[in-house]
Amino acid sequence: MAGQVQFAKMNGLGNEIIVADMRGRADRIAPHAAMALDHDPATKFDQIMAIHDARTVGTEAYIEIINSDGSQAQACGNGMRCVVQALSAETDKRAFTFETIAGILTAQEHADGQISVDMGIPRFDWRDIPLAEPFHDTRRIELQIGPIDAPVLHSPSVASIGNPHAIFWVDQDVWTYDLERFGPLLENHPIFPERANISIAHVTSRNALTLRTWERGAGLTRACGSAACAAAASAARTGRTDRTVTVTVPGGPLLIEWLDNDHVIMTGPAEWEFAGSLDPQTGAWQREEAASSQGAA
């Protein structure tokens, strides 16, 4: 199907997002088009949130989430906040129900502009994450980087918040670890058959932690909402924190609440950068303001 679609370049705490309006179309954004957009400095992104027509009664839209390497992601909390802000501006609605590959989720924009997303119930069983072999206690699995007798990182907690996550707990500043070097090795470790998001977490109080994340299919990111949720739930599960924490990622703070019904609520901002149109088959695009051609097929 030919023709360009409207998009908004946005970010959620520095997590670079493209929100693309694919409603009324039967095609998808091609993986090579996504990679072309990522290779352009102006449209470089962590995730594309492609808004498709609703497939399920009671939902506003089906959201396909595409990583910068063209692969699919199951969840992106920061991207979902960007979708809510974009649709709220279009419709004047404040509450939404969406379908993703990971299931149904709800989200709401508050009067102060902050946006809350119900990220669902975290899964801790090794089969659900998934892991390649049984671990009956996923609060701490056998996995390490570095020498056996003095590992740099070891014994992560693992969980699924739509995506697989491994959280390594450290006692020092998260910036003292070479995540850019360790991240790709751990993301592709054989224990993770679907790869994994790799995070380093430092608990600073009963209600706060700092976090850096190597995002599966995207690399280093200034914010990963599902990683913040996985870290918060795992911190509470291992007794490190209470069930409501502020998770500070490189882009800023996120409020994470692990409710009594086990749903994880993430609250944070979204920011609009610019609008344009793009070809979902090639990745060629143009900025709305100047309407001058950008990018390459």
Coordinates of N, CA and C in Angstrom, one line a residue, residues 84-183:
V84 N -0.2 8.2 24.4 CA -1.3 8.8 25.1 C -1.3 10.3 24.9
Q85 N -0.1 11.0 25.0 CA -0.1 12.4 24.8 C -0.5 12.8 23.4
A86 N 0.0 12.1 22.4 CA -0.4 12.4 21.0 C -1.9 12.2 20.8
L87 N -2.5 11.1 21.3 CA -3.9 10.9 21.1 C -4.8 11.8 21.9
S88 N -4.3 12.1 23.1 CA -5.0 13.1 24.0 C -5.1 14.4 23.3
A89 N -4.1 14.9 22.7 CA -4.1 16.2 22.0 C -5.0 16.1 20.8
E90 N -5.2 14.9 20.2 CA -6.0 14.8 19.0 C -7.5 14.7 19.3
T91 N -7.8 14.0 20.5 CA -9.2 13.6 20.8 C -9.7 14.3 22.0
D92 N -8.9 14.9 22.8 CA -9.3 15.5 24.1 C -9.7 14.4 25.1
K93 N -9.4 13.2 24.8 CA -9.6 12.1 25.8 C -8.5 12.1 26.8
R94 N -8.7 11.5 28.0 CA -7.6 11.4 28.9 C -7.3 10.0 29.4
A95 N -8.3 9.1 29.1 CA -8.1 7.7 29.5 C -8.2 6.8 28.3
F96 N -7.3 5.8 28.2 CA -7.2 5.0 27.0 C -7.0 3.5 27.4
T97 N -7.5 2.6 26.5 CA -7.2 1.2 26.6 C -6.6 0.8 25.3
F98 N -5.4 0.1 25.3 CA -4.7 -0.3 24.1 C -4.5 -1.8 24.2
E99 N -4.3 -2.3 23.0 CA -3.8 -3.7 22.8 C -2.4 -3.7 22.3
T100 N -1.6 -4.6 22.8 CA -0.2 -4.8 22.3 C 0.0 -6.3 22.2
I101 N 1.1 -6.7 21.6 CA 1.4 -8.1 21.5 C 1.4 -8.8 22.9
A102 N 1.7 -8.0 23.9 CA 1.8 -8.5 25.3 C 0.4 -8.5 26.0
G103 N -0.6 -7.9 25.4 CA -2.0 -7.9 26.0 C -2.6 -6.6 26.0
I104 N -3.6 -6.4 26.9 CA -4.4 -5.2 27.0 C -3.8 -4.4 28.1
L105 N -3.6 -3.1 27.9 CA -3.2 -2.2 29.0 C -4.0 -0.9 28.9
T106 N -4.0 -0.2 30.1 CA -4.7 1.1 30.2 C -3.7 2.2 30.6
A107 N -4.1 3.4 30.2 CA -3.3 4.6 30.5 C -4.1 5.8 30.7
Q108 N -3.6 6.7 31.4 CA -4.3 8.0 31.7 C -3.4 9.2 31.8
E109 N -3.8 10.3 31.2 CA -3.1 11.5 31.3 C -3.7 12.3 32.4
H110 N -2.9 12.8 33.4 CA -3.4 13.6 34.5 C -3.4 15.1 34.2
A111 N -4.0 15.9 35.1 CA -4.2 17.3 34.8 C -2.9 18.0 34.8
D112 N -1.8 17.5 35.5 CA -0.5 18.1 35.5 C 0.4 17.7 34.3
G113 N -0.2 16.9 33.4 CA 0.5 16.5 32.2 C 1.3 15.1 32.4
Q114 N 1.4 14.7 33.6 CA 2.0 13.4 33.9 C 1.1 12.3 33.3
I115 N 1.7 11.2 32.9 CA 0.9 10.1 32.3 C 1.2 8.8 33.1
S116 N 0.1 8.1 33.5 CA 0.3 6.8 34.1 C -0.1 5.7 33.2
V117 N 0.7 4.7 33.2 CA 0.4 3.5 32.3 C 0.4 2.3 33.2
D118 N -0.7 1.5 33.1 CA -0.7 0.2 33.8 C 0.1 -0.8 33.0
M119 N 1.2 -1.2 33.5 CA 2.1 -2.1 32.7 C 1.8 -3.6 33.0
G120 N 0.7 -3.9 33.7 CA 0.3 -5.2 33.9 C 1.0 -5.9 35.1
I121 N 0.9 -7.2 35.2 CA 1.4 -8.0 36.3 C 2.8 -8.6 35.9
P122 N 3.8 -8.3 36.7 CA 5.1 -8.9 36.4 C 5.1 -10.4 36.5
R123 N 5.9 -11.1 35.7 CA 6.0 -12.5 35.7 C 7.4 -12.9 36.1
F124 N 7.4 -13.9 37.0 CA 8.7 -14.3 37.6 C 9.1 -15.7 37.3
D125 N 8.1 -16.5 36.8 CA 8.4 -17.9 36.6 C 9.4 -18.0 35.4
W126 N 10.4 -18.9 35.5 CA 11.4 -18.9 34.5 C 10.9 -19.2 33.1
R127 N 9.8 -19.9 33.0 CA 9.2 -20.2 31.7 C 8.5 -19.0 31.0
D128 N 8.1 -18.1 31.9 CA 7.3 -16.9 31.4 C 8.3 -15.8 31.0
I129 N 9.5 -15.8 31.4 CA 10.4 -14.7 31.2 C 10.8 -14.6 29.7
P130 N 11.3 -15.6 29.0 CA 11.6 -16.9 29.4 C 13.1 -17.1 29.5
L131 N 13.5 -18.2 30.3 CA 14.8 -18.6 30.4 C 15.0 -19.9 29.7
A132 N 16.2 -20.2 29.3 CA 16.5 -21.4 28.6 C 16.6 -22.7 29.4
E133 N 16.7 -22.5 30.8 CA 16.7 -23.7 31.7 C 16.0 -23.3 33.0
P134 N 15.6 -24.3 33.8 CA 14.8 -24.0 35.0 C 15.6 -23.3 36.0
F135 N 15.0 -22.2 36.6 CA 15.5 -21.6 37.8 C 14.3 -21.4 38.7
H136 N 14.3 -22.1 39.8 CA 13.1 -22.1 40.7 C 13.0 -20.8 41.5
D137 N 14.1 -20.1 41.7 CA 14.1 -18.8 42.4 C 14.7 -17.8 41.5
T138 N 13.8 -17.0 40.8 CA 14.3 -16.0 39.9 C 14.7 -14.7 40.5
R139 N 14.6 -14.6 41.9 CA 15.1 -13.4 42.5 C 16.6 -13.3 42.4
R140 N 17.3 -14.4 42.1 CA 18.7 -14.5 42.0 C 19.1 -15.7 41.1
I141 N 19.6 -15.5 39.9 CA 20.0 -16.6 39.1 C 21.5 -16.6 38.9
E142 N 22.1 -17.7 38.5 CA 23.5 -17.9 38.3 C 23.9 -17.3 36.9
L143 N 24.4 -16.1 36.9 CA 24.9 -15.5 35.7 C 25.9 -14.4 36.1
Q144 N 27.0 -14.3 35.5 CA 28.0 -13.3 35.9 C 28.8 -12.9 34.7
I145 N 29.5 -11.7 34.9 CA 30.4 -11.2 33.9 C 31.7 -10.9 34.7
G146 N 32.8 -11.4 34.2 CA 34.1 -11.2 34.9 C 34.7 -12.5 35.5
P147 N 35.8 -12.4 36.1 CA 36.4 -13.6 36.7 C 35.5 -14.3 37.7
I148 N 35.6 -15.6 37.7 CA 34.7 -16.4 38.6 C 34.9 -16.0 40.1
D149 N 36.1 -15.7 40.5 CA 36.3 -15.4 41.9 C 36.2 -13.9 42.2
A150 N 36.0 -13.1 41.2 CA 35.8 -11.7 41.4 C 34.9 -11.1 40.3
P151 N 33.7 -11.5 40.1 CA 32.9 -11.0 39.0 C 32.6 -9.6 39.1
V152 N 32.5 -8.9 37.9 CA 32.1 -7.5 37.9 C 30.6 -7.3 38.2
L153 N 29.8 -8.2 37.6 CA 28.3 -8.3 37.8 C 28.0 -9.7 38.0
H154 N 27.0 -10.0 38.9 CA 26.6 -11.3 39.1 C 25.2 -11.4 39.7
S155 N 24.6 -12.6 39.7 CA 23.4 -13.0 40.4 C 22.2 -12.0 40.1
P156 N 21.8 -11.8 38.9 CA 20.7 -10.8 38.7 C 19.4 -11.4 39.0
S157 N 18.5 -10.5 39.4 CA 17.0 -10.9 39.4 C 16.5 -10.8 38.0
V158 N 15.6 -11.7 37.6 CA 15.0 -11.7 36.3 C 13.5 -11.7 36.4
A159 N 12.9 -11.1 35.4 CA 11.4 -10.9 35.4 C 11.0 -10.5 34.0
S160 N 9.7 -10.7 33.7 CA 9.1 -10.2 32.5 C 8.1 -9.2 32.8
I161 N 8.2 -8.0 32.2 CA 7.1 -7.0 32.1 C 6.9 -6.8 30.6
G162 N 6.2 -7.8 30.0 CA 6.1 -7.8 28.6 C 7.4 -8.3 27.9
N163 N 8.5 -7.6 28.3 CA 9.8 -8.0 27.8 C 10.6 -8.7 28.8
P164 N 11.6 -9.5 28.4 CA 12.5 -10.2 29.4 C 13.5 -9.1 30.0
H165 N 13.7 -9.2 31.3 CA 14.6 -8.3 32.0 C 15.5 -9.0 32.9
A166 N 16.8 -8.6 33.0 CA 17.7 -9.0 34.0 C 18.2 -7.8 34.7
I167 N 18.2 -7.8 36.0 CA 18.6 -6.6 36.8 C 19.7 -7.1 37.7
F168 N 20.9 -6.4 37.5 CA 22.1 -6.7 38.3 C 22.1 -5.6 39.4
W169 N 22.2 -6.1 40.7 CA 22.2 -5.2 41.8 C 23.7 -4.8 42.2
V170 N 23.9 -3.5 42.3 CA 25.3 -3.1 42.6 C 25.3 -2.1 43.8
D171 N 26.4 -2.0 44.4 CA 26.6 -1.1 45.6 C 27.2 0.2 45.3
Q172 N 27.7 0.4 44.0 CA 28.3 1.6 43.6 C 27.4 2.4 42.6
D173 N 27.9 3.5 42.2 CA 27.2 4.3 41.2 C 27.1 3.5 39.9
V174 N 25.9 3.5 39.4 CA 25.6 2.7 38.2 C 26.5 3.2 37.0
W175 N 27.0 4.4 37.0 CA 27.8 4.9 35.9 C 29.2 4.4 36.0
T176 N 29.6 3.7 37.0 CA 31.0 3.2 37.1 C 31.1 1.8 36.4
Y177 N 30.1 1.3 35.8 CA 30.1 0.0 35.1 C 30.0 0.3 33.6
D178 N 30.8 -0.5 32.9 CA 30.8 -0.4 31.4 C 29.7 -1.1 30.7
L179 N 28.5 -0.6 30.9 CA 27.3 -1.3 30.4 C 27.4 -1.4 28.8
E180 N 28.0 -0.4 28.2 CA 28.1 -0.5 26.7 C 28.9 -1.7 26.3
R181 N 29.8 -2.2 27.1 CA 30.6 -3.4 26.7 C 29.9 -4.6 27.2
F182 N 29.3 -4.6 28.4 CA 28.7 -5.8 29.0 C 27.3 -6.1 28.4
G183 N 26.6 -5.0 28.0 CA 25.2 -5.1 27.6 C 25.0 -6.0 26.4

